């Protein structure tokens, strides 16, 4: 493995040098625009006292994989492994995320890019694809190899085609959800073996730039870890005459002040990542670190201070950021390294995010249950609609006639319901609803279910742990407090430009609820031998004898004749005289 | 089966069973009792062992730098608790609940109950909120449990700084002991079984895997007692007891069960008596079907739970708070390691000591030997009824059998419903309190039921025939056998105790016996007297013997507690006794006075 990594590194170095010479000799603007790479780190101190670090790496490439007759074979910054996958399976858009932990909206607010616990994959295929399911199956297997994850467990029993919740984020106006596939694996555990292939997709790997901070022993010593890859077609320029492909690799991590700080309320890059920054990735056109200082100086104190400030409207809020540009030498100062330091002052409390959702299983016993999804609208005076999407495995048999939606203890009729019932062992339930949330309210969606009795080979190796039900997804356009930025400009920071903003008055938010762990009726697997013996005995002895008793006709037995009479009868039979009795 | 399909051999077998019926029954009864008493004898029991791999071999290093806080709970300091938990980095929520009891509870002096639960959730890092553990401490006014909340907060502070948690941990401080727990659990699972009014919970942490309840009444602790008996005689998985025992051994803490220390001299008479007493205490506690600690209510929701109670027995040996903190830390860490719910070990067991257990396979035989008597007697009657010599020209009408059955059950329904519903009327007419009214009404209805046979007979058209009582007895015997069998499957102790007293009289009862004497025996072995005996035996076993009048008062309070437990927590012992066992006994009472 080491040797392989070394050779990879060597090849990459060689390639880099060759590319470097080529670009230096022909440094025309057109050639430079062919592909570019940006990296960015946002650090946001959270109200709860935790700290949120969000990495974004963006590779833009002005080419089209899906064009007929054109074979893309020369790759520079864009990872070849992904490019080949895109063209082979005619993928229009691909979003994949691996998350360990649950984003605590009540304490941390909204993340820049939300993701559910476990693995999530959603793909829009090009509308020329004839066998979408076949492509999907192959694609998941290939991706599971690329990311070293169990995505091969995605099959038709956990794949759905949401009709409204997952619209393409890039160019193109695809509406036919036959070309969309969505699946989650709530049980997927994310660890270093997923991080390493993810880092390898970066042009500089983890050798230079912001990626040097991605040390797994620190990243997995946190409260929340999420890494994602988003690929989509975007406009090349403002006129949008031609298509470019965008690859965004994001990594979000929340560090816990209590467990890692050991009492001291102090943070630095070194403490968080056990590295400091010394240079930008040489291949990057921009490399910046943003620190959210909107709550400064009540909450914390930042050093070194920087004169560079930037304002951005993100998630309906105007925030101020200190910007550290790594491409400039003065950022690193005399020590030639950048180590940001945050000293805490304030004490955090619970937030009231405008939109918040949670879910739980109600009831007890192993026969029935009820799924409760609670959605909070904390806006003081605005009502807004949300799209709720639930994908429930077939072994929870939903009683859809028991579906109720109540807000403020009154019935709230959804204006749109899309329900696809499950087929046992073939496909899951899909329930999508458009619900209007009244201002300052709690809306509760309940549906009852019955727990199926599985076949004994269908149980997992740890059946008493329970079975997972993926997060439900709440997508909404939340009314914004400030005017959102709708014009498409290049110099917007990456974290605020992921979801396209269509109107000024609202912004798009997606909230994932917690996954559920449901116990199904489970036989006692620890004594199969006893059970088999007992069953066989009961069947053999009990059934056999009872069947015998029930079907036999009984006759009173004649007492057998003494030997002398029998002998006499023998002689009589020969003689043809009537027998004795 | 060959035996049954061969008429001649069948005849021999039935002949044998009818001829030797009485001796066989007596032998079975004695064997049942002896077998049961033998369960406490150490060589006949198994040593407990940890079945769950996730808790067995894993190393847990205990640090436990825990400082004990002292919290004087006079009422529930809700705001203080919220602040204390918040400052320890937990997500804190409160829940208010209220409940009007059906009649005043004189033991705990409460009628209109209003309270607030406070709970804080320690979120495990990188866990998706699917699993949780609960540590609860009841907080009641007075000195009764003032140390537990302090220990709970100290544990919360220590746990918050650790990184190894894989499950969220809920620290629950509940007011009004069981009622608070009940309100919290019902809200957590969004059910309402008992008509409690409560506010919904704001924070949850997925499915609860296990729970521990702490009860520390004094700051000096000499030993820790483990309480397992839950609602309706449910018990947590034996691995939970094993876990407690293993850590007590490891840390050198004295541990008891039923308040009794373990002895090593099983081969002496004292040693055996000690084990038998411990087991009898467990049987009595389990049979009464109430929850003996806050943990008992968790069991309904398939959450394995136990209570740990600190005992100050004024011995020289003292355990400091840090050791108890370490013990709990160890237990919680092992539970945190669980990959699946506790399911490997036994759910049905009796414990003659903490290190020895009797599994269901052993103790069910004792019960089986008693119940088989009922079936043998039924077989005997069946054979007699089927014999052509006795067959009357017209069999007894359905009415002859049905009338006593229906009337007995109506009496049972009256016994179940009237005490609570008639309390106001009773209080108006008699100078008694509500609680006394309920209990005395129950006793009155029970006694009034004894007068029934005469009235039943009057309702019947003709004379009760010889065959009539036999059919009735056959029905009653089979009914009792089914009842006891079902009861013992759920709550062995209750089934066994009822079988011990009911089987001899029901098996031998005929109308031809001397009326006065057998009536006396029947009354003395009726369900109510069984309860009375249990009260006396229990008091004797916990070394607090009572006089007859005190015993009578205790008996009355046990009845009121039984009715309250049914109304508040859904305990099924009172309805079982009132609606099924008592009517069944009345059917035999009818047979005795068959004319």
Coordinates of N, CA, C and O in Angstrom, one line a residue, chain A residues 50 100-104 107 117 186 219-225 256 258-259 350 358 360-366 370 372 376 444 461-465 468 514-517 519 526 541 545-546 549 552 554, chain B residues 1-2 4-7 86-93 123-131 159-163 187-191 193 200-204 207 209 300-302 338-341 343-344:
Chain A
X50 N -18.9 25.2 20.7 CA -18.1 24.3 19.8 C -17.6 25.1 18.6 O -17.9 26.3 18.4
X100 N -20.6 11.1 9.8 CA -20.5 10.4 11.1 C -21.0 11.3 12.1 O -20.4 12.3 12.4
X101 N -22.2 11.1 12.7 CA -22.7 12.0 13.7 C -24.0 12.7 13.2 O -24.4 12.5 12.0
X102 N -24.6 13.5 14.0 CA -25.8 14.1 13.7 C -25.6 15.6 13.9 O -25.1 16.1 14.9
X103 N -26.0 16.4 12.9 CA -25.9 17.9 12.9 C -27.0 18.4 13.9 O -28.2 18.2 13.7
X104 N -26.5 19.0 15.0 CA -27.4 19.5 16.1 C -27.9 20.9 15.7 O -27.3 21.9 16.2
X107 N -28.4 23.6 18.4 CA -27.2 24.2 19.1 C -26.3 24.9 18.1 O -25.6 25.8 18.4
X117 N -27.0 11.5 8.7 CA -26.0 10.5 9.3 C -25.9 9.3 8.3 O -26.9 8.8 7.8
X186 N -28.2 4.6 6.4 CA -28.0 5.2 7.7 C -27.0 4.5 8.6 O -26.5 5.1 9.6
X219 N -9.5 14.8 12.8 CA -10.9 14.9 12.2 C -11.9 14.0 12.9 O -13.0 14.3 12.9
X220 N -11.4 12.8 13.3 CA -12.3 11.8 13.9 C -12.3 11.9 15.4 O -12.8 11.0 16.1
X221 N -11.8 13.0 15.9 CA -11.8 13.2 17.3 C -12.7 14.5 17.5 O -12.3 15.5 18.1
X222 N -13.9 14.4 17.0 CA -14.8 15.5 17.0 C -16.2 15.1 17.2 O -16.5 14.0 17.4
X223 N -17.1 16.1 17.3 CA -18.5 15.8 17.5 C -19.2 15.4 16.2 O -20.3 14.8 16.3
X224 N -18.7 15.9 15.1 CA -19.5 15.7 13.9 C -18.5 15.7 12.7 O -17.5 16.5 12.7
X225 N -18.6 14.8 11.8 CA -17.7 14.7 10.7 C -18.5 14.4 9.5 O -19.3 13.5 9.5
X256 N -15.4 19.7 19.6 CA -16.0 19.9 20.9 C -15.1 20.6 21.9 O -14.0 20.2 22.1
X258 N -15.5 21.0 25.1 CA -15.4 20.4 26.4 C -14.4 19.3 26.4 O -13.5 19.2 27.3
X259 N -14.5 18.3 25.5 CA -13.7 17.1 25.6 C -12.3 17.4 25.2 O -11.3 16.8 25.7
X350 N -29.1 27.7 23.9 CA -29.8 27.1 22.7 C -30.2 28.1 21.7 O -30.6 29.2 22.0
X358 N -37.5 17.0 13.9 CA -37.0 15.8 14.6 C -38.0 14.7 14.4 O -39.1 14.9 14.0
X360 N -39.2 10.5 15.9 CA -39.0 9.4 16.8 C -40.1 8.4 16.6 O -41.1 8.6 15.9
X361 N -39.9 7.2 17.2 CA -40.8 6.1 17.1 C -41.6 6.1 18.4 O -41.1 6.1 19.5
X362 N -42.9 6.1 18.3 CA -43.8 6.1 19.5 C -44.3 4.7 19.7 O -44.4 3.9 18.8
X363 N -44.8 4.4 20.9 CA -45.4 3.2 21.2 C -44.4 2.2 21.8 O -43.2 2.4 21.8
X364 N -44.9 1.0 22.2 CA -44.1 0.0 22.7 C -44.6 -1.4 22.2 O -45.7 -1.5 21.7
X365 N -43.8 -2.4 22.5 CA -44.2 -3.7 22.0 C -43.6 -3.9 20.6 O -43.1 -3.0 20.0
X366 N -43.7 -5.1 20.1 CA -43.0 -5.5 18.9 C -44.0 -5.7 17.8 O -43.7 -6.3 16.7
X370 N -45.6 3.9 15.8 CA -46.0 5.1 15.1 C -44.8 6.0 14.9 O -44.1 6.2 15.8
X372 N -43.4 9.5 14.4 CA -43.8 10.9 14.6 C -42.7 11.8 14.0 O -41.5 11.6 14.3
X376 N -40.7 22.2 13.3 CA -40.9 23.5 13.9 C -40.7 24.6 13.0 O -39.7 24.7 12.2
X444 N -46.9 18.3 13.5 CA -46.6 16.9 13.8 C -47.2 16.0 12.7 O -48.4 16.1 12.4
X461 N -26.7 -9.9 11.1 CA -26.0 -10.7 12.1 C -26.3 -10.2 13.6 O -26.1 -11.0 14.5
X462 N -26.7 -9.0 13.7 CA -27.0 -8.5 15.1 C -28.5 -8.0 15.1 O -28.8 -6.8 15.2
X463 N -29.4 -9.0 15.0 CA -30.8 -8.6 14.9 C -31.3 -7.8 16.1 O -32.3 -7.0 16.0
X464 N -30.8 -8.1 17.3 CA -31.3 -7.4 18.5 C -30.9 -6.0 18.6 O -31.3 -5.3 19.5
X465 N -30.0 -5.6 17.7 CA -29.6 -4.1 17.7 C -30.7 -3.3 17.1 O -31.0 -2.2 17.6
X468 N -32.4 0.0 10.9 CA -32.4 1.5 10.7 C -33.4 2.0 9.7 O -33.7 1.3 8.7
X514 N -33.1 12.8 12.5 CA -32.3 11.7 13.0 C -32.8 10.4 12.4 O -34.0 10.3 12.1
X515 N -32.0 9.5 12.1 CA -32.5 8.2 11.6 C -33.1 7.4 12.8 O -32.9 7.8 14.0
X516 N -33.9 6.4 12.5 CA -34.6 5.7 13.6 C -34.0 4.3 13.7 O -33.5 3.7 12.7
X517 N -34.0 3.8 14.9 CA -33.6 2.5 15.2 C -34.8 1.7 15.7 O -35.4 2.0 16.7
X519 N -36.8 -1.9 16.5 CA -36.7 -3.3 16.8 C -37.8 -4.1 16.1 O -39.0 -3.7 16.2
X526 N -30.1 -17.7 19.5 CA -29.0 -18.3 20.3 C -29.3 -19.8 20.4 O -28.4 -20.6 20.8
X541 N -43.7 -36.6 16.2 CA -44.5 -37.4 17.2 C -45.9 -36.9 17.2 O -46.9 -37.7 17.0
X545 N -48.9 -39.0 15.1 CA -49.8 -39.8 15.8 C -51.2 -39.3 15.7 O -52.2 -40.0 15.6
X546 N -51.4 -37.9 15.7 CA -52.7 -37.4 15.6 C -53.3 -37.7 14.2 O -54.5 -38.0 14.1
X549 N -54.4 -41.2 14.4 CA -55.7 -41.3 15.2 C -56.9 -40.9 14.4 O -58.0 -41.4 14.5
X552 N -57.5 -43.2 11.0 CA -57.7 -44.7 11.2 C -59.2 -45.0 11.5 O -59.8 -44.3 12.2
X554 N -61.5 -47.5 13.6 CA -61.3 -48.5 14.7 C -62.3 -49.6 14.6 O -63.4 -49.4 14.3
Chain B
X1 N -48.9 -42.2 22.1 CA -50.1 -42.1 21.3 C -50.6 -43.5 21.0 O -51.8 -43.7 20.8
X2 N -49.6 -44.4 20.9 CA -50.0 -45.8 20.7 C -51.0 -46.2 21.9 O -51.9 -47.0 21.7
X4 N -53.1 -44.4 23.4 CA -54.5 -43.9 23.2 C -55.2 -44.6 22.1 O -56.5 -44.7 22.2
X5 N -54.5 -45.1 21.1 CA -55.3 -45.6 20.0 C -55.6 -47.1 20.3 O -56.3 -47.7 19.6
X6 N -55.0 -47.6 21.3 CA -55.4 -49.0 21.7 C -56.4 -49.0 22.9 O -56.0 -48.6 24.0
X7 N -57.6 -49.4 22.6 CA -58.7 -49.2 23.6 C -58.4 -50.0 24.9 O -58.6 -49.5 26.0
X86 N -27.0 22.4 32.8 CA -26.5 23.2 31.6 C -25.0 23.6 31.8 O -24.2 23.5 30.9
X87 N -24.6 23.9 33.0 CA -23.2 24.3 33.2 C -22.3 23.1 33.0 O -21.1 23.2 32.9
X88 N -22.9 21.9 33.1 CA -22.0 20.7 32.8 C -22.1 20.3 31.4 O -21.6 19.2 31.0
X89 N -22.7 21.1 30.5 CA -22.6 20.9 29.1 C -23.6 19.9 28.6 O -23.4 19.2 27.6
X90 N -24.8 19.8 29.3 CA -25.8 18.9 28.8 C -26.9 19.7 28.1 O -27.0 20.9 28.3
X91 N -27.7 19.1 27.2 CA -28.9 19.7 26.7 C -30.0 19.4 27.7 O -30.3 18.3 28.0
X92 N -30.5 20.4 28.3 CA -31.5 20.3 29.4 C -32.9 20.6 29.0 O -33.2 21.5 28.2
X93 N -33.8 19.8 29.4 CA -35.2 20.0 29.1 C -36.0 19.7 30.4 O -35.5 19.0 31.3
X123 N -24.9 14.3 24.7 CA -24.8 13.8 23.3 C -23.5 13.1 23.1 O -22.4 13.7 23.3
X124 N -23.6 11.9 22.6 CA -22.3 11.2 22.3 C -21.7 11.8 21.0 O -22.5 12.1 20.1
X125 N -20.4 12.0 20.9 CA -19.8 12.5 19.7 C -20.0 11.5 18.6 O -19.8 10.3 18.7
X126 N -20.2 12.1 17.4 CA -20.3 11.3 16.2 C -21.3 10.1 16.3 O -21.1 9.1 15.7
X127 N -22.3 10.3 17.1 CA -23.4 9.3 17.1 C -24.7 9.9 16.6 O -24.9 11.0 16.8
X128 N -25.4 9.1 15.8 CA -26.6 9.7 15.1 C -27.9 9.7 16.0 O -28.9 9.7 15.4
X129 N -27.8 9.8 17.3 CA -29.0 9.9 18.1 C -29.9 8.7 18.0 O -31.1 8.9 17.9
X130 N -29.4 7.5 17.8 CA -30.3 6.4 17.7 C -30.4 5.6 18.9 O -31.4 4.9 19.2
X131 N -29.4 5.7 19.8 CA -29.4 4.8 21.0 C -29.1 5.7 22.2 O -28.4 6.7 22.1
X159 N -18.7 12.4 33.0 CA -19.0 11.7 31.7 C -18.8 12.7 30.5 O -18.4 12.4 29.4
X160 N -19.1 14.0 30.8 CA -19.1 15.0 29.7 C -17.7 15.2 29.1 O -17.5 15.5 28.0
X161 N -16.7 14.9 30.0 CA -15.4 15.2 29.5 C -14.7 14.0 28.9 O -13.6 14.0 28.5
X162 N -15.5 12.9 28.8 CA -14.9 11.7 28.2 C -15.3 11.6 26.7 O -16.3 12.1 26.3
X163 N -14.5 10.9 26.0 CA -14.7 10.9 24.5 C -15.3 9.6 24.0 O -15.6 9.4 22.9
X187 N -44.3 10.0 28.0 CA -44.1 11.1 27.0 C -43.0 10.7 26.0 O -43.1 11.0 24.8
X188 N -42.0 10.0 26.5 CA -40.9 9.7 25.6 C -41.4 8.7 24.5 O -40.9 8.8 23.4
X189 N -42.3 7.8 24.9 CA -42.8 6.9 23.9 C -44.2 7.3 23.3 O -44.8 6.6 22.6
X190 N -44.6 8.5 23.7 CA -45.8 9.1 23.2 C -47.0 8.1 23.3 O -47.7 7.8 22.4
X191 N -47.1 7.6 24.5 CA -48.3 6.7 24.7 C -49.0 7.3 25.9 O -48.5 8.1 26.7
X193 N -51.2 5.3 28.7 CA -51.9 4.1 29.2 C -52.7 4.4 30.4 O -53.7 3.7 30.7
X200 N -45.5 17.4 26.4 CA -44.6 16.6 25.6 C -43.1 16.9 25.8 O -42.8 18.0 26.2
X201 N -42.3 16.0 25.4 CA -40.8 16.2 25.6 C -40.3 16.9 24.4 O -40.7 16.7 23.3
X202 N -39.3 17.8 24.7 CA -38.7 18.5 23.6 C -37.4 17.9 23.0 O -37.1 18.1 21.9
X203 N -36.8 17.1 23.8 CA -35.5 16.5 23.4 C -35.6 15.0 23.6 O -36.0 14.5 24.6
X204 N -35.1 14.3 22.6 CA -35.1 12.8 22.6 C -33.8 12.3 22.2 O -33.0 13.0 21.6
X207 N -33.7 5.2 20.7 CA -34.3 4.1 21.4 C -33.4 3.8 22.6 O -32.1 3.7 22.5
X209 N -31.6 1.8 25.5 CA -31.1 0.5 25.5 C -31.1 -0.1 26.9 O -31.4 -1.3 27.1
X300 N -41.5 -2.3 30.8 CA -42.6 -2.5 29.8 C -42.2 -2.0 28.4 O -42.6 -2.6 27.4
X301 N -41.2 -1.1 28.4 CA -40.8 -0.6 27.1 C -39.6 -1.3 26.5 O -38.9 -0.8 25.7
X302 N -39.4 -2.5 27.0 CA -38.3 -3.4 26.6 C -37.0 -2.7 26.8 O -36.1 -2.7 26.0
X338 N -22.3 -2.0 24.5 CA -23.3 -3.0 24.0 C -23.5 -2.7 22.5 O -23.7 -1.6 22.0
X339 N -23.4 -3.8 21.7 CA -23.7 -3.7 20.3 C -25.2 -4.0 20.0 O -25.8 -3.5 19.1
X340 N -25.8 -4.8 20.9 CA -27.2 -5.1 20.7 C -27.8 -4.9 22.1 O -27.2 -4.8 23.1
X341 N -29.2 -4.9 22.1 CA -29.9 -4.9 23.4 C -29.4 -6.1 24.2 O -29.1 -7.1 23.6
X343 N -29.7 -9.3 25.5 CA -30.7 -10.4 25.2 C -30.1 -11.7 25.4 O -30.7 -12.7 25.3
X344 N -28.8 -11.8 25.7 CA -28.1 -13.1 25.7 C -28.5 -13.9 26.9 O -28.6 -15.1 26.8

